[in-house]
Amino acid sequence: PIHVYSAANTYQVQLMVMNNSGCKDTIIKPVVVNPLPIANFSNTTACAGKATSFIDQTTGLPVGWDWDLGDGAADSVQNPIHYYDSAGTYNVILIVYSGVGCDDTLSRTITVNPSPLASFTYSGNCAVDEIQYTSTSSGPPLSLYWDFGDGTTDTIQNPSHLYASAGAYTTMLIVTNPNGCIDSASQNITINPNRSEERRVGKECRSRWSPYH
């Protein structure tokens, strides 16, 4: 016989046999029914080209995991991290195993969202002149966050920024689309001294020079 027990426990199973002569015999053995692990998992927002984390939420103390990530990739760690090359829907399968060989399977469809592509241009490179930044990101982005590298930030699409002094700065743009997918881009820019400041300094130097010094 095949029997499905509804709960984990130790059951006393009895077998009684009888032959054609009417002779009988009986045997009783304890059968241990182990708890079944219940497979379950969640995942972070899935974005094409970005890391998607899978979080095992299985109950029943599993000791083994087999993941089919839906795009031909597989893994056997408890909480895998996977990169999907393109947006779409993928059928993810998790099989979990207990220490005594019991197993359970869960299949779930996840959606991998398209990712934005952050990029920007800028014009100007002199101190005391506004530098014009233009976002050329694709997506379209839901929100933008600019870090100008001098301790100031902005959240509009095409900001203008005034650097107080000459120097080298790293400007970063972070864009987020409506699905919560994020991308960033950065550029190193050099802000040159303002020309009028250069002329003023040059004049001061010449006025202090003397052939008799």
PDB file of C-alpha atoms in Angstrom:
ATOM      1  CA  PRO A   1       0.000   0.000   0.000  1.00  0.00           C
ATOM      2  CA  ILE A   2       0.864   3.684  -0.412  1.00  0.00           C
ATOM      3  CA  HIS A   3      -0.326   6.042   2.293  1.00  0.00           C
ATOM      4  CA  VAL A   4      -0.031   9.771   2.881  1.00  0.00           C
ATOM      5  CA  TYR A   5       0.246  10.852   6.506  1.00  0.00           C
ATOM      6  CA  SER A   6      -1.203  14.280   7.241  1.00  0.00           C
ATOM      7  CA  ALA A   7       1.199  15.119  10.066  1.00  0.00           C
ATOM      8  CA  ALA A   8       4.658  14.259  11.279  1.00  0.00           C
ATOM      9  CA  ASN A   9       4.651  11.701  14.073  1.00  0.00           C
ATOM     10  CA  THR A  10       5.607   8.137  14.963  1.00  0.00           C
ATOM     11  CA  TYR A  11       2.917   5.694  13.925  1.00  0.00           C
ATOM     12  CA  GLN A  12       2.533   2.033  14.942  1.00  0.00           C
ATOM     13  CA  VAL A  13       1.893   0.212  11.684  1.00  0.00           C
ATOM     14  CA  GLN A  14       0.421  -3.260  11.926  1.00  0.00           C
ATOM     15  CA  LEU A  15       0.526  -5.908   9.219  1.00  0.00           C
ATOM     16  CA  MET A  16      -1.646  -8.993   9.514  1.00  0.00           C
ATOM     17  CA  VAL A  17      -1.272 -11.865   7.007  1.00  0.00           C
ATOM     18  CA  MET A  18      -3.237 -15.042   6.494  1.00  0.00           C
ATOM     19  CA  ASN A  19      -2.497 -18.068   4.282  1.00  0.00           C
ATOM     20  CA  ASN A  20      -4.871 -20.392   2.470  1.00  0.00           C
ATOM     21  CA  SER A  21      -5.100 -22.637   5.523  1.00  0.00           C
ATOM     22  CA  GLY A  22      -6.400 -19.808   7.661  1.00  0.00           C
ATOM     23  CA  CYS A  23      -3.203 -19.407   9.638  1.00  0.00           C
ATOM     24  CA  LYS A  24      -2.435 -15.842  10.655  1.00  0.00           C
ATOM     25  CA  ASP A  25       0.473 -13.792  11.814  1.00  0.00           C
ATOM     26  CA  THR A  26       0.861 -10.154  12.861  1.00  0.00           C
ATOM     27  CA  ILE A  27       3.761  -7.744  13.071  1.00  0.00           C
ATOM     28  CA  ILE A  28       3.820  -4.177  14.380  1.00  0.00           C
ATOM     29  CA  LYS A  29       6.578  -1.717  13.579  1.00  0.00           C
ATOM     30  CA  PRO A  30       6.958   1.977  14.410  1.00  0.00           C
ATOM     31  CA  VAL A  31       7.097   4.215  11.341  1.00  0.00           C
ATOM     32  CA  VAL A  32       8.575   7.665  11.837  1.00  0.00           C
ATOM     33  CA  VAL A  33       6.992  10.292   9.582  1.00  0.00           C
ATOM     34  CA  ASN A  34       9.323  13.277   9.422  1.00  0.00           C
ATOM     35  CA  PRO A  35       8.170  16.874   8.992  1.00  0.00           C
ATOM     36  CA  LEU A  36       8.125  18.097   5.420  1.00  0.00           C
ATOM     37  CA  PRO A  37      10.005  21.289   4.586  1.00  0.00           C
ATOM     38  CA  ILE A  38       7.701  23.874   3.007  1.00  0.00           C
ATOM     39  CA  ALA A  39       9.503  25.649   0.173  1.00  0.00           C
ATOM     40  CA  ASN A  40       9.123  29.403  -0.036  1.00  0.00           C
ATOM     41  CA  PHE A  41      11.207  32.336  -1.233  1.00  0.00           C
ATOM     42  CA  SER A  42      11.098  36.020  -2.073  1.00  0.00           C
ATOM     43  CA  ASN A  43      13.291  38.212  -4.252  1.00  0.00           C
ATOM     44  CA  THR A  44      14.395  41.798  -4.509  1.00  0.00           C
ATOM     45  CA  THR A  45      13.205  43.986  -7.381  1.00  0.00           C
ATOM     46  CA  ALA A  46      14.478  42.287 -10.528  1.00  0.00           C
ATOM     47  CA  CYS A  47      16.093  44.606 -13.063  1.00  0.00           C
ATOM     48  CA  ALA A  48      17.804  43.599 -16.303  1.00  0.00           C
ATOM     49  CA  GLY A  49      21.580  43.646 -15.948  1.00  0.00           C
ATOM     50  CA  LYS A  50      21.428  44.235 -12.195  1.00  0.00           C
ATOM     51  CA  ALA A  51      21.795  41.862  -9.251  1.00  0.00           C
ATOM     52  CA  THR A  52      18.611  40.082  -8.174  1.00  0.00           C
ATOM     53  CA  SER A  53      18.782  38.534  -4.709  1.00  0.00           C
ATOM     54  CA  PHE A  54      16.686  35.479  -3.869  1.00  0.00           C
ATOM     55  CA  ILE A  55      15.867  34.988  -0.189  1.00  0.00           C
ATOM     56  CA  ASP A  56      15.020  31.481   1.025  1.00  0.00           C
ATOM     57  CA  GLN A  57      11.993  31.534   3.362  1.00  0.00           C
ATOM     58  CA  THR A  58      11.516  27.781   3.650  1.00  0.00           C
ATOM     59  CA  THR A  59      10.193  26.382   6.920  1.00  0.00           C
ATOM     60  CA  GLY A  60      11.158  22.982   8.297  1.00  0.00           C
ATOM     61  CA  LEU A  61      14.944  23.378   8.647  1.00  0.00           C
ATOM     62  CA  PRO A  62      16.109  22.618   5.097  1.00  0.00           C
ATOM     63  CA  VAL A  63      19.702  21.543   4.536  1.00  0.00           C
ATOM     64  CA  GLY A  64      19.800  21.555   0.729  1.00  0.00           C
ATOM     65  CA  TRP A  65      18.561  23.826  -2.055  1.00  0.00           C
ATOM     66  CA  ASP A  66      18.278  23.416  -5.819  1.00  0.00           C
ATOM     67  CA  TRP A  67      17.411  26.561  -7.775  1.00  0.00           C
ATOM     68  CA  ASP A  68      16.326  26.726 -11.400  1.00  0.00           C
ATOM     69  CA  LEU A  69      16.449  30.459 -12.150  1.00  0.00           C
ATOM     70  CA  GLY A  70      14.394  30.288 -15.322  1.00  0.00           C
ATOM     71  CA  ASP A  71      16.960  31.444 -17.884  1.00  0.00           C
ATOM     72  CA  GLY A  72      19.081  28.309 -17.985  1.00  0.00           C
ATOM     73  CA  ALA A  73      21.044  29.150 -14.854  1.00  0.00           C
ATOM     74  CA  ALA A  74      20.994  27.049 -11.684  1.00  0.00           C
ATOM     75  CA  ASP A  75      22.404  27.355  -8.171  1.00  0.00           C
ATOM     76  CA  SER A  76      22.588  25.323  -4.971  1.00  0.00           C
ATOM     77  CA  VAL A  77      23.277  27.974  -2.331  1.00  0.00           C
ATOM     78  CA  GLN A  78      20.562  29.028   0.085  1.00  0.00           C
ATOM     79  CA  ASN A  79      20.269  32.652  -1.064  1.00  0.00           C
ATOM     80  CA  PRO A  80      21.603  33.062  -4.604  1.00  0.00           C
ATOM     81  CA  ILE A  81      22.302  36.335  -6.416  1.00  0.00           C
ATOM     82  CA  HIS A  82      21.614  36.310 -10.150  1.00  0.00           C
ATOM     83  CA  TYR A  83      21.915  38.712 -13.099  1.00  0.00           C
ATOM     84  CA  TYR A  84      19.262  38.504 -15.838  1.00  0.00           C
ATOM     85  CA  ASP A  85      20.501  39.754 -19.184  1.00  0.00           C
ATOM     86  CA  SER A  86      17.130  40.978 -20.448  1.00  0.00           C
ATOM     87  CA  ALA A  87      13.714  42.022 -19.195  1.00  0.00           C
ATOM     88  CA  GLY A  88      10.847  39.526 -19.262  1.00  0.00           C
ATOM     89  CA  THR A  89       9.090  36.891 -17.156  1.00  0.00           C
ATOM     90  CA  TYR A  90      10.969  33.878 -15.801  1.00  0.00           C
ATOM     91  CA  ASN A  91       9.735  30.743 -14.037  1.00  0.00           C
ATOM     92  CA  VAL A  92      11.899  30.185 -10.951  1.00  0.00           C
ATOM     93  CA  ILE A  93      11.808  26.752  -9.274  1.00  0.00           C
ATOM     94  CA  LEU A  94      13.122  25.992  -5.792  1.00  0.00           C
ATOM     95  CA  ILE A  95      13.495  22.435  -4.469  1.00  0.00           C
ATOM     96  CA  VAL A  96      14.433  22.116  -0.790  1.00  0.00           C
ATOM     97  CA  TYR A  97      15.636  19.047   1.127  1.00  0.00           C
ATOM     98  CA  SER A  98      15.501  18.229   4.813  1.00  0.00           C
ATOM     99  CA  GLY A  99      18.195  16.352   6.704  1.00  0.00           C
ATOM    100  CA  VAL A 100      16.304  13.055   6.373  1.00  0.00           C
ATOM    101  CA  GLY A 101      15.660  13.344   2.650  1.00  0.00           C
ATOM    102  CA  CYS A 102      12.198  14.912   2.610  1.00  0.00           C
ATOM    103  CA  ASP A 103      11.730  17.510  -0.121  1.00  0.00           C
ATOM    104  CA  ASP A 104       9.311  20.139  -1.355  1.00  0.00           C
ATOM    105  CA  THR A 105       9.097  22.189  -4.555  1.00  0.00           C
ATOM    106  CA  LEU A 106       7.871  25.708  -5.278  1.00  0.00           C
ATOM    107  CA  SER A 107       7.524  27.251  -8.731  1.00  0.00           C
ATOM    108  CA  ARG A 108       6.973  30.999  -9.088  1.00  0.00           C
ATOM    109  CA  THR A 109       6.982  33.430 -12.028  1.00  0.00           C
ATOM    110  CA  ILE A 110       8.988  36.614 -11.516  1.00  0.00           C
ATOM    111  CA  THR A 111       9.114  39.730 -13.673  1.00  0.00           C
ATOM    112  CA  VAL A 112      12.472  41.208 -14.633  1.00  0.00           C
ATOM    113  CA  ASN A 113      11.987  44.905 -15.351  1.00  0.00           C
ATOM    114  CA  PRO A 114      13.935  46.959 -17.893  1.00  0.00           C
ATOM    115  CA  SER A 115      16.686  49.075 -16.355  1.00  0.00           C
ATOM    116  CA  PRO A 116      17.279  52.760 -17.074  1.00  0.00           C
ATOM    117  CA  LEU A 117      20.572  53.834 -18.602  1.00  0.00           C
ATOM    118  CA  ALA A 118      22.115  56.840 -16.876  1.00  0.00           C
ATOM    119  CA  SER A 119      24.161  59.332 -18.894  1.00  0.00           C
ATOM    120  CA  PHE A 120      24.697  63.082 -19.036  1.00  0.00           C
ATOM    121  CA  THR A 121      26.604  65.867 -20.730  1.00  0.00           C
ATOM    122  CA  TYR A 122      27.834  69.204 -19.417  1.00  0.00           C
ATOM    123  CA  SER A 123      29.082  72.512 -20.791  1.00  0.00           C
ATOM    124  CA  GLY A 124      31.401  75.083 -19.211  1.00  0.00           C
ATOM    125  CA  ASN A 125      34.536  74.594 -17.163  1.00  0.00           C
ATOM    126  CA  CYS A 126      35.322  77.851 -15.397  1.00  0.00           C
ATOM    127  CA  ALA A 127      34.902  78.794 -11.765  1.00  0.00           C
ATOM    128  CA  VAL A 128      32.328  81.521 -11.050  1.00  0.00           C
ATOM    129  CA  ASP A 129      30.494  80.445 -14.247  1.00  0.00           C
ATOM    130  CA  GLU A 130      27.459  78.170 -14.095  1.00  0.00           C
ATOM    131  CA  ILE A 131      28.066  74.654 -15.441  1.00  0.00           C
ATOM    132  CA  GLN A 132      25.054  73.384 -17.367  1.00  0.00           C
ATOM    133  CA  TYR A 133      24.282  69.676 -16.902  1.00  0.00           C
ATOM    134  CA  THR A 134      21.938  67.802 -19.238  1.00  0.00           C
ATOM    135  CA  SER A 135      20.589  64.331 -18.514  1.00  0.00           C
ATOM    136  CA  THR A 136      20.652  62.097 -21.602  1.00  0.00           C
ATOM    137  CA  SER A 137      19.407  59.059 -19.644  1.00  0.00           C
ATOM    138  CA  SER A 138      17.027  56.564 -21.217  1.00  0.00           C
ATOM    139  CA  GLY A 139      14.297  54.678 -19.440  1.00  0.00           C
ATOM    140  CA  PRO A 140      12.570  57.055 -18.876  1.00  0.00           C
ATOM    141  CA  PRO A 141      13.738  57.803 -15.329  1.00  0.00           C
ATOM    142  CA  LEU A 142      11.201  58.437 -12.586  1.00  0.00           C
ATOM    143  CA  SER A 143      13.648  60.425 -10.465  1.00  0.00           C
ATOM    144  CA  LEU A 144      17.138  61.864 -10.798  1.00  0.00           C
ATOM    145  CA  TYR A 145      19.736  62.591  -8.149  1.00  0.00           C
ATOM    146  CA  TRP A 146      22.816  64.691  -8.920  1.00  0.00           C
ATOM    147  CA  ASP A 147      25.935  64.778  -6.763  1.00  0.00           C
ATOM    148  CA  PHE A 148      28.242  67.530  -8.018  1.00  0.00           C
ATOM    149  CA  GLY A 149      31.281  66.382  -6.052  1.00  0.00           C
ATOM    150  CA  ASP A 150      31.592  69.525  -3.951  1.00  0.00           C
ATOM    151  CA  GLY A 151      29.094  68.582  -1.248  1.00  0.00           C
ATOM    152  CA  THR A 152      26.006  69.848  -3.092  1.00  0.00           C
ATOM    153  CA  THR A 153      23.216  67.895  -4.811  1.00  0.00           C
ATOM    154  CA  ASP A 154      20.121  68.447  -6.952  1.00  0.00           C
ATOM    155  CA  THR A 155      17.100  66.472  -8.181  1.00  0.00           C
ATOM    156  CA  ILE A 156      15.921  68.334 -11.289  1.00  0.00           C
ATOM    157  CA  GLN A 157      16.477  66.941 -14.773  1.00  0.00           C
ATOM    158  CA  ASN A 158      18.909  69.511 -16.206  1.00  0.00           C
ATOM    159  CA  PRO A 159      20.502  71.523 -13.401  1.00  0.00           C
ATOM    160  CA  SER A 160      22.946  74.406 -13.549  1.00  0.00           C
ATOM    161  CA  HIS A 161      25.694  74.436 -10.945  1.00  0.00           C
ATOM    162  CA  LEU A 162      28.165  77.031  -9.775  1.00  0.00           C
ATOM    163  CA  TYR A 163      31.504  75.788  -8.430  1.00  0.00           C
ATOM    164  CA  ALA A 164      32.995  78.207  -5.943  1.00  0.00           C
ATOM    165  CA  SER A 165      36.598  77.407  -6.793  1.00  0.00           C
ATOM    166  CA  ALA A 166      38.724  75.769  -9.423  1.00  0.00           C
ATOM    167  CA  GLY A 167      39.658  72.113  -9.043  1.00  0.00           C
ATOM    168  CA  ALA A 168      38.858  68.537 -10.031  1.00  0.00           C
ATOM    169  CA  TYR A 169      35.394  67.209  -9.217  1.00  0.00           C
ATOM    170  CA  THR A 170      33.518  63.952  -9.811  1.00  0.00           C
ATOM    171  CA  THR A 171      29.886  64.464 -10.804  1.00  0.00           C
ATOM    172  CA  MET A 172      27.508  61.512 -10.372  1.00  0.00           C
ATOM    173  CA  LEU A 173      23.977  61.051 -11.698  1.00  0.00           C
ATOM    174  CA  ILE A 174      21.696  58.361 -10.230  1.00  0.00           C
ATOM    175  CA  VAL A 175      18.422  57.626 -12.055  1.00  0.00           C
ATOM    176  CA  THR A 176      15.508  55.480 -10.896  1.00  0.00           C
ATOM    177  CA  ASN A 177      12.671  54.297 -13.146  1.00  0.00           C
ATOM    178  CA  PRO A 178       9.023  53.632 -12.136  1.00  0.00           C
ATOM    179  CA  ASN A 179       9.820  49.952 -11.466  1.00  0.00           C
ATOM    180  CA  GLY A 180      12.472  50.843  -8.894  1.00  0.00           C
ATOM    181  CA  CYS A 181      15.410  49.924 -11.149  1.00  0.00           C
ATOM    182  CA  ILE A 182      18.494  52.113 -10.693  1.00  0.00           C
ATOM    183  CA  ASP A 183      21.519  53.078 -12.765  1.00  0.00           C
ATOM    184  CA  SER A 184      24.296  55.604 -12.258  1.00  0.00           C
ATOM    185  CA  ALA A 185      26.899  57.437 -14.312  1.00  0.00           C
ATOM    186  CA  SER A 186      29.832  59.607 -13.261  1.00  0.00           C
ATOM    187  CA  GLN A 187      32.316  61.905 -14.963  1.00  0.00           C
ATOM    188  CA  ASN A 188      35.471  63.614 -13.740  1.00  0.00           C
ATOM    189  CA  ILE A 189      35.463  67.305 -14.620  1.00  0.00           C
ATOM    190  CA  THR A 190      38.111  69.993 -14.198  1.00  0.00           C
ATOM    191  CA  ILE A 191      36.998  73.501 -13.265  1.00  0.00           C
ATOM    192  CA  ASN A 192      39.568  76.079 -14.389  1.00  0.00           C
ATOM    193  CA  PRO A 193      40.236  79.417 -12.672  1.00  0.00           C
ATOM    194  CA  ASN A 194      38.087  82.276 -13.942  1.00  0.00           C
ATOM    195  CA  ARG A 195      39.929  84.336 -16.606  1.00  0.00           C
ATOM    196  CA  SER A 196      39.306  87.661 -14.860  1.00  0.00           C
ATOM    197  CA  GLU A 197      40.811  86.179 -11.691  1.00  0.00           C
ATOM    198  CA  GLU A 198      43.859  85.021 -13.672  1.00  0.00           C
ATOM    199  CA  ARG A 199      44.321  88.530 -15.104  1.00  0.00           C
ATOM    200  CA  ARG A 200      43.953  90.121 -11.665  1.00  0.00           C
ATOM    201  CA  VAL A 201      46.552  87.803 -10.166  1.00  0.00           C
ATOM    202  CA  GLY A 202      48.882  88.457 -13.107  1.00  0.00           C
ATOM    203  CA  LYS A 203      48.626  92.207 -12.659  1.00  0.00           C
ATOM    204  CA  GLU A 204      49.378  91.958  -8.948  1.00  0.00           C
ATOM    205  CA  CYS A 205      52.456  89.862  -9.675  1.00  0.00           C
ATOM    206  CA  ARG A 206      53.758  92.345 -12.259  1.00  0.00           C
ATOM    207  CA  SER A 207      53.135  95.336  -9.999  1.00  0.00           C
ATOM    208  CA  ARG A 208      55.228  93.756  -7.257  1.00  0.00           C
ATOM    209  CA  TRP A 209      58.163  92.911  -9.575  1.00  0.00           C
ATOM    210  CA  SER A 210      61.187  95.224  -9.650  1.00  0.00           C
ATOM    211  CA  PRO A 211      64.587  94.797 -11.371  1.00  0.00           C
ATOM    212  CA  TYR A 212      66.207  96.114  -8.192  1.00  0.00           C
ATOM    213  CA  HIS A 213      64.923  93.231  -6.021  1.00  0.00           C
TER     214      HIS A 213
END
